[in-house]
Amino acid sequence: MGDGQWWAVSLTEAVGNNKPLSVVCEGEELVLFRNAAGRAFALEDRCPHRRVPLSPGVLTPGGLQCPYHGWTFDGASGVCREIPNLHADERVPSRHAARAFLVAEADGFIHVWRGSGAPTGVLPSAAYRPIGREYSGSAVVNIVHGTYLETMLDGPECLLAFPGVTITDFFLGDPRREGEHLVLDRGGVWKGKGIGPAFVRDHPLVLRTRVPLAGGAIFVELLTAAEVPLVTIFIASTANRRGTTSLNWRGFRHAHHAPGAPFAWRLRRTAGRAPFEVLPEVKGKSIAALRVAPSLELATSRMRQGAECRGEHNE
Ligand code: FES
């Protein structure tokens, strides 16, 4: 059995059948595109002829045509199907193939399988079930992927905003492992509610962050203290080049009433404006000032997970 995992690498609407899309997943450069029937494909963004990027190429009925010498590669297999100006008695050598990745499209995301074995497990977005209007976006943030995940535990207010809500550290749960994620609850308060001293403060809101041990799918929920969901966000994260992180997200507002919500929150709802913001830029100074606390558990959980995979048991 090999290893690997599915990665959500793009929003589904970002990939069309008229122009290839260049993405980076865990530092590996990929090109995404569709055929005329709408099926999505992923190839390594390197032409096997001279190792130049395929993403500036042209989509043809036969696949993706390299912009340099016009070789055309099949989307599903990566095999070169066509080389211009071959003589009638010449065949395309079968060794000329771009590396192809398995693709699964679901829940508004294009996923690719990266790994040495056959795909296993569910798609990362399988637990994301939007209701009503969605709000989506993409960004490349100037922070290393691992640090982005840690910051989502230690200081999500550096990465996310909920207009009308202040996220606090005064109520902070214990990190707990749930499957492949580390989950942490922290308190939140409505803005403009006269919140009083921190130690007697009520926290009518909970921000729950589910951070993947191996990177990838982050789930964020804003809940009432009674665990009624108000907002759900799915953020697909992966390492881009040069210490940056790619983000693709979708989220939605639940239909539930938000008791005590300020006018600004209710107004946004009426106006159909997004109830959250995934910040497209991060402030290094704010992140540097964060206390490293819940994220320490991330490394421990990864070690435990590794031991479980190796079949080791602690008595
Ligand atoms: S570099 Fe791509 S066909 Fe030559």
Short mmCIF file of C-alpha atoms and ligand atoms in Angstrom, two decimals:
data_model
loop_
_atom_site.label_atom_id
_atom_site.label_comp_id
_atom_site.label_asym_id
_atom_site.label_seq_id
_atom_site.Cartn_x
_atom_site.Cartn_y
_atom_site.Cartn_z
CA MET A 1 0.00 0.00 0.00
CA GLY A 2 1.35 3.43 -0.88
CA ASP A 3 0.80 6.75 0.76
CA GLY A 4 -0.70 10.00 -0.34
CA GLN A 5 -3.72 12.19 0.03
CA TRP A 6 -6.28 14.18 -1.90
CA TRP A 7 -5.63 17.92 -2.10
CA ALA A 8 -8.21 20.55 -3.02
CA VAL A 9 -6.15 22.76 -5.35
CA SER A 10 -8.65 25.05 -7.00
CA LEU A 11 -12.18 26.33 -6.95
CA THR A 12 -14.19 24.50 -9.56
CA GLU A 13 -15.21 27.73 -11.32
CA ALA A 14 -11.56 28.77 -11.75
CA VAL A 15 -10.92 25.98 -14.26
CA GLY A 16 -12.46 26.46 -17.68
CA ASN A 17 -12.17 24.82 -21.08
CA ASN A 18 -10.69 27.81 -22.83
CA LYS A 19 -7.53 28.44 -20.83
CA PRO A 20 -5.31 26.26 -18.58
CA LEU A 21 -4.80 27.24 -14.96
CA SER A 22 -1.43 27.04 -13.24
CA VAL A 23 -1.53 26.01 -9.56
CA VAL A 24 0.99 24.83 -6.98
CA CYS A 25 0.28 21.97 -4.58
CA GLU A 26 2.82 21.24 -1.86
CA GLY A 27 5.43 23.03 -3.92
CA GLU A 28 4.69 21.00 -7.06
CA GLU A 29 3.63 22.94 -10.15
CA LEU A 30 0.48 21.65 -11.84
CA VAL A 31 -1.65 22.74 -14.75
CA LEU A 32 -5.43 22.26 -14.62
CA PHE A 33 -7.78 22.35 -17.58
CA ARG A 34 -11.01 20.89 -18.96
CA ASN A 35 -11.97 19.27 -22.21
CA ALA A 36 -14.97 20.40 -24.23
CA ALA A 37 -17.21 18.01 -22.27
CA GLY A 38 -16.21 19.74 -19.03
CA ARG A 39 -14.04 16.98 -17.56
CA ALA A 40 -11.18 18.37 -15.48
CA PHE A 41 -7.56 17.18 -15.78
CA ALA A 42 -4.29 17.85 -13.99
CA LEU A 43 -0.80 17.45 -15.42
CA GLU A 44 2.59 18.37 -14.09
CA ASP A 45 3.25 21.86 -15.39
CA ARG A 46 6.36 20.75 -17.26
CA CYS A 47 6.60 19.68 -20.87
CA PRO A 48 8.53 16.39 -21.07
CA HIS A 49 10.21 17.64 -24.24
CA ARG A 50 12.22 20.59 -22.88
CA ARG A 51 10.85 20.96 -19.32
CA VAL A 52 9.16 24.29 -19.96
CA PRO A 53 5.75 25.14 -18.45
CA LEU A 54 2.69 23.74 -20.20
CA SER A 55 0.28 26.21 -18.60
CA PRO A 56 0.78 28.92 -21.28
CA GLY A 57 -0.30 26.29 -23.82
CA VAL A 58 -3.45 25.97 -25.87
CA LEU A 59 -6.39 23.60 -25.35
CA THR A 60 -7.20 21.51 -28.38
CA PRO A 61 -9.64 18.63 -28.93
CA GLY A 62 -6.68 16.28 -28.30
CA GLY A 63 -5.62 17.79 -24.97
CA LEU A 64 -3.14 20.47 -23.96
CA GLN A 65 -0.75 21.72 -26.61
CA CYS A 66 2.66 22.90 -25.48
CA PRO A 67 3.27 26.52 -26.54
CA TYR A 68 6.86 25.87 -27.64
CA HIS A 69 6.94 23.09 -30.22
CA GLY A 70 3.28 22.19 -30.30
CA TRP A 71 3.28 18.71 -28.83
CA THR A 72 -0.20 17.81 -27.52
CA PHE A 73 -0.71 15.87 -24.29
CA ASP A 74 -3.76 13.84 -23.32
CA GLY A 75 -5.36 15.12 -20.11
CA ALA A 76 -6.16 11.76 -18.52
CA SER A 77 -2.92 9.88 -19.22
CA GLY A 78 -0.47 12.68 -19.98
CA VAL A 79 0.64 10.75 -23.06
CA CYS A 80 1.79 12.80 -26.04
CA ARG A 81 -0.80 12.31 -28.77
CA GLU A 82 0.48 14.59 -31.45
CA ILE A 83 3.76 16.07 -32.66
CA PRO A 84 3.57 18.57 -35.51
CA ASN A 85 5.39 17.82 -38.75
CA LEU A 86 5.97 14.11 -38.16
CA HIS A 87 6.50 12.16 -41.36
CA ALA A 88 3.75 9.80 -42.39
CA ASP A 89 5.80 6.78 -41.34
CA GLU A 90 6.74 8.22 -37.91
CA ARG A 91 4.85 7.53 -34.68
CA VAL A 92 4.84 9.55 -31.46
CA PRO A 93 7.19 7.69 -29.07
CA SER A 94 5.16 6.43 -26.10
CA ARG A 95 7.84 7.53 -23.62
CA HIS A 96 6.90 11.17 -24.25
CA ALA A 97 4.35 11.75 -21.51
CA ALA A 98 3.63 14.46 -19.01
CA ARG A 99 2.96 13.27 -15.48
CA ALA A 100 -0.80 13.03 -14.99
CA PHE A 101 -2.66 13.24 -11.70
CA LEU A 102 -5.99 11.71 -10.75
CA VAL A 103 -8.64 14.40 -10.46
CA ALA A 104 -11.89 14.43 -8.51
CA GLU A 105 -14.27 17.34 -8.71
CA ALA A 106 -16.76 17.74 -5.87
CA ASP A 107 -18.25 20.29 -3.51
CA GLY A 108 -17.01 23.22 -5.59
CA PHE A 109 -13.36 22.14 -5.59
CA ILE A 110 -10.94 20.42 -7.95
CA HIS A 111 -9.01 17.79 -6.01
CA VAL A 112 -5.86 16.02 -7.14
CA TRP A 113 -4.38 12.85 -5.71
CA ARG A 114 -0.72 13.14 -4.79
CA GLY A 115 0.86 9.97 -3.58
CA SER A 116 2.50 6.74 -4.50
CA GLY A 117 -0.52 4.51 -4.02
CA ALA A 118 -4.07 4.23 -5.25
CA PRO A 119 -6.43 6.89 -3.87
CA THR A 120 -7.91 6.13 -0.48
CA GLY A 121 -10.21 7.93 1.90
CA VAL A 122 -12.82 10.56 1.29
CA LEU A 123 -12.24 13.88 -0.42
CA PRO A 124 -11.25 16.66 1.97
CA SER A 125 -14.35 18.68 1.11
CA ALA A 126 -16.73 15.77 1.80
CA ALA A 127 -17.75 17.24 5.16
CA TYR A 128 -18.51 20.63 3.63
CA ARG A 129 -22.23 20.85 2.91
CA PRO A 130 -23.25 24.40 2.02
CA ILE A 131 -26.76 25.70 2.48
CA GLY A 132 -27.90 28.72 0.50
CA ARG A 133 -25.58 31.36 -0.84
CA GLU A 134 -21.84 30.67 -0.81
CA TYR A 135 -18.95 33.10 -0.59
CA SER A 136 -15.69 31.94 -2.14
CA GLY A 137 -12.23 33.20 -2.92
CA SER A 138 -8.57 32.43 -3.51
CA ALA A 139 -5.33 33.98 -2.34
CA VAL A 140 -1.63 33.33 -1.94
CA VAL A 141 -0.51 34.50 1.48
CA ASN A 142 2.98 35.45 2.47
CA ILE A 143 3.47 32.80 5.14
CA VAL A 144 4.80 29.24 5.22
CA HIS A 145 2.05 26.61 5.08
CA GLY A 146 2.98 25.03 8.42
CA THR A 147 2.93 28.43 10.10
CA TYR A 148 -0.44 29.20 8.55
CA LEU A 149 -1.84 26.03 10.16
CA GLU A 150 -0.25 26.85 13.52
CA THR A 151 -1.58 30.40 13.40
CA MET A 152 -5.08 29.06 12.75
CA LEU A 153 -4.77 27.48 16.21
CA ASP A 154 -2.79 30.13 18.06
CA GLY A 155 -4.36 33.28 16.60
CA PRO A 156 -7.07 32.80 13.95
CA GLU A 157 -7.94 36.49 14.27
CA CYS A 158 -4.70 37.11 12.30
CA LEU A 159 -6.09 35.10 9.37
CA LEU A 160 -9.86 35.54 9.51
CA ALA A 161 -12.38 38.25 10.28
CA PHE A 162 -16.07 38.09 11.13
CA PRO A 163 -17.56 41.58 10.86
CA GLY A 164 -19.37 42.37 14.11
CA VAL A 165 -17.45 39.71 16.07
CA THR A 166 -14.37 39.87 18.27
CA ILE A 167 -12.48 36.63 18.73
CA THR A 168 -10.88 36.34 22.15
CA ASP A 169 -8.37 34.13 23.92
CA PHE A 170 -10.08 34.46 27.31
CA PHE A 171 -12.11 31.36 26.71
CA LEU A 172 -9.82 28.75 25.14
CA GLY A 173 -10.63 25.04 25.08
CA ASP A 174 -8.13 22.20 25.10
CA PRO A 175 -7.01 21.07 21.64
CA ARG A 176 -8.52 17.70 20.82
CA ARG A 177 -7.83 15.29 18.04
CA GLU A 178 -10.73 14.32 15.79
CA GLY A 179 -9.60 11.96 13.05
CA GLU A 180 -7.06 13.74 10.89
CA HIS A 181 -7.68 17.14 12.48
CA LEU A 182 -6.77 19.00 15.63
CA VAL A 183 -9.81 20.90 16.89
CA LEU A 184 -9.82 23.95 19.13
CA ASP A 185 -12.64 26.11 20.51
CA ARG A 186 -12.19 29.70 21.58
CA GLY A 187 -14.65 32.33 22.68
CA GLY A 188 -16.08 35.21 20.76
CA VAL A 189 -18.18 38.24 21.61
CA TRP A 190 -20.38 40.52 19.59
CA LYS A 191 -18.79 43.91 19.01
CA GLY A 192 -20.32 46.92 20.73
CA LYS A 193 -21.91 44.96 23.57
CA GLY A 194 -20.06 46.46 26.53
CA ILE A 195 -18.13 43.31 27.27
CA GLY A 196 -16.70 44.22 30.69
CA PRO A 197 -13.58 42.80 32.34
CA ALA A 198 -12.16 39.70 30.73
CA PHE A 199 -12.45 37.41 33.74
CA VAL A 200 -16.22 37.84 34.12
CA ARG A 201 -16.94 38.04 30.44
CA ASP A 202 -19.68 35.99 28.83
CA HIS A 203 -18.80 34.40 25.51
CA PRO A 204 -21.97 34.07 23.47
CA LEU A 205 -19.97 32.79 20.49
CA VAL A 206 -17.50 29.99 19.82
CA LEU A 207 -14.95 29.89 17.03
CA ARG A 208 -14.08 26.28 16.25
CA THR A 209 -11.02 25.66 14.08
CA ARG A 210 -10.24 22.22 12.68
CA VAL A 211 -6.67 22.11 11.48
CA PRO A 212 -5.41 19.15 9.42
CA LEU A 213 -2.42 17.31 10.84
CA ALA A 214 -1.00 16.72 7.36
CA GLY A 215 -1.98 20.03 5.81
CA GLY A 216 -4.82 20.70 3.43
CA ALA A 217 -8.42 21.17 4.51
CA ILE A 218 -9.13 23.61 7.34
CA PHE A 219 -12.69 23.84 8.67
CA VAL A 220 -13.82 26.90 10.58
CA GLU A 221 -17.16 27.28 12.31
CA LEU A 222 -18.67 30.21 14.15
CA LEU A 223 -21.24 28.87 16.61
CA THR A 224 -23.40 30.18 19.38
CA ALA A 225 -22.48 29.10 22.91
CA ALA A 226 -25.28 26.52 22.54
CA GLU A 227 -23.44 25.07 19.51
CA VAL A 228 -25.87 26.40 16.93
CA PRO A 229 -23.82 26.98 13.74
CA LEU A 230 -23.86 30.50 12.30
CA VAL A 231 -21.06 30.37 9.71
CA THR A 232 -19.07 27.51 8.16
CA ILE A 233 -15.91 27.98 6.09
CA PHE A 234 -13.82 25.37 4.27
CA ILE A 235 -10.31 26.58 3.48
CA ALA A 236 -8.14 24.41 1.22
CA SER A 237 -4.51 25.24 2.00
CA THR A 238 -1.28 24.02 0.47
CA ALA A 239 2.34 25.07 0.20
CA ASN A 240 3.06 27.33 -2.76
CA ARG A 241 6.55 28.39 -3.87
CA ARG A 242 9.10 30.34 -1.84
CA GLY A 243 7.51 30.00 1.58
CA THR A 244 4.01 31.10 0.59
CA THR A 245 0.66 29.35 1.00
CA SER A 246 -2.18 28.93 -1.49
CA LEU A 247 -5.72 29.25 -0.19
CA ASN A 248 -9.03 28.43 -1.85
CA TRP A 249 -12.13 28.77 0.27
CA ARG A 250 -15.88 28.52 0.27
CA GLY A 251 -18.19 29.38 3.12
CA PHE A 252 -21.78 30.16 3.95
CA ARG A 253 -24.07 31.61 6.56
CA HIS A 254 -26.50 29.26 8.27
CA ALA A 255 -30.16 30.13 8.43
CA HIS A 256 -30.20 30.11 12.23
CA HIS A 257 -30.99 33.26 14.13
CA ALA A 258 -27.97 34.79 15.87
CA PRO A 259 -29.18 35.92 19.33
CA GLY A 260 -27.72 39.25 20.41
CA ALA A 261 -26.17 39.98 17.01
CA PRO A 262 -25.46 43.68 16.49
CA PHE A 263 -27.12 45.75 13.80
CA ALA A 264 -24.05 45.51 11.54
CA TRP A 265 -24.29 41.70 11.50
CA ARG A 266 -28.01 41.76 10.72
CA LEU A 267 -27.50 44.40 8.05
CA ARG A 268 -24.89 42.29 6.26
CA ARG A 269 -27.27 39.38 6.28
CA THR A 270 -30.08 41.47 4.78
CA ALA A 271 -27.71 42.90 2.17
CA GLY A 272 -26.40 39.41 1.28
CA ARG A 273 -22.83 40.34 2.20
CA ALA A 274 -20.30 37.75 3.32
CA PRO A 275 -20.35 37.08 7.09
CA PHE A 276 -16.62 36.33 7.10
CA GLU A 277 -13.35 37.30 5.47
CA VAL A 278 -10.37 35.06 4.83
CA LEU A 279 -7.62 37.65 4.96
CA PRO A 280 -5.67 37.75 1.68
CA GLU A 281 -2.70 39.34 3.44
CA VAL A 282 -1.19 38.48 6.79
CA LYS A 283 0.62 40.85 9.12
CA GLY A 284 3.94 39.40 10.17
CA LYS A 285 4.11 41.61 13.25
CA SER A 286 0.79 40.30 14.58
CA ILE A 287 1.75 36.70 13.93
CA ALA A 288 5.18 37.14 15.52
CA ALA A 289 3.48 38.50 18.64
CA LEU A 290 1.27 35.43 19.11
CA ARG A 291 1.97 33.14 22.00
CA VAL A 292 2.76 29.64 20.74
CA ALA A 293 0.36 27.49 22.70
CA PRO A 294 -2.33 25.25 21.17
CA SER A 295 -0.23 24.66 18.08
CA LEU A 296 2.32 22.80 20.22
CA GLU A 297 -0.23 19.99 20.26
CA LEU A 298 -0.03 19.82 16.45
CA ALA A 299 3.45 18.32 16.52
CA THR A 300 2.47 15.86 19.26
CA SER A 301 -0.62 14.75 17.36
CA ARG A 302 1.43 14.28 14.20
CA MET A 303 3.88 12.06 16.07
CA ARG A 304 1.01 10.01 17.51
CA GLN A 305 -0.55 9.71 14.09
CA GLY A 306 2.76 8.53 12.65
CA ALA A 307 3.06 5.91 15.39
CA GLU A 308 -0.50 4.72 14.67
CA CYS A 309 0.32 4.38 10.98
CA ARG A 310 3.36 2.29 11.87
CA GLY A 311 1.19 0.12 14.15
CA GLU A 312 2.96 1.19 17.33
CA HIS A 313 0.90 1.20 20.52
CA ASN A 314 1.59 2.85 23.84
CA GLU A 315 0.48 0.71 26.78
S1 FES B 1 9.08 22.20 -25.13
FE1 FES B 1 7.10 21.42 -25.24
S2 FES B 1 6.92 20.62 -27.19
FE2 FES B 1 8.95 21.27 -27.06
#
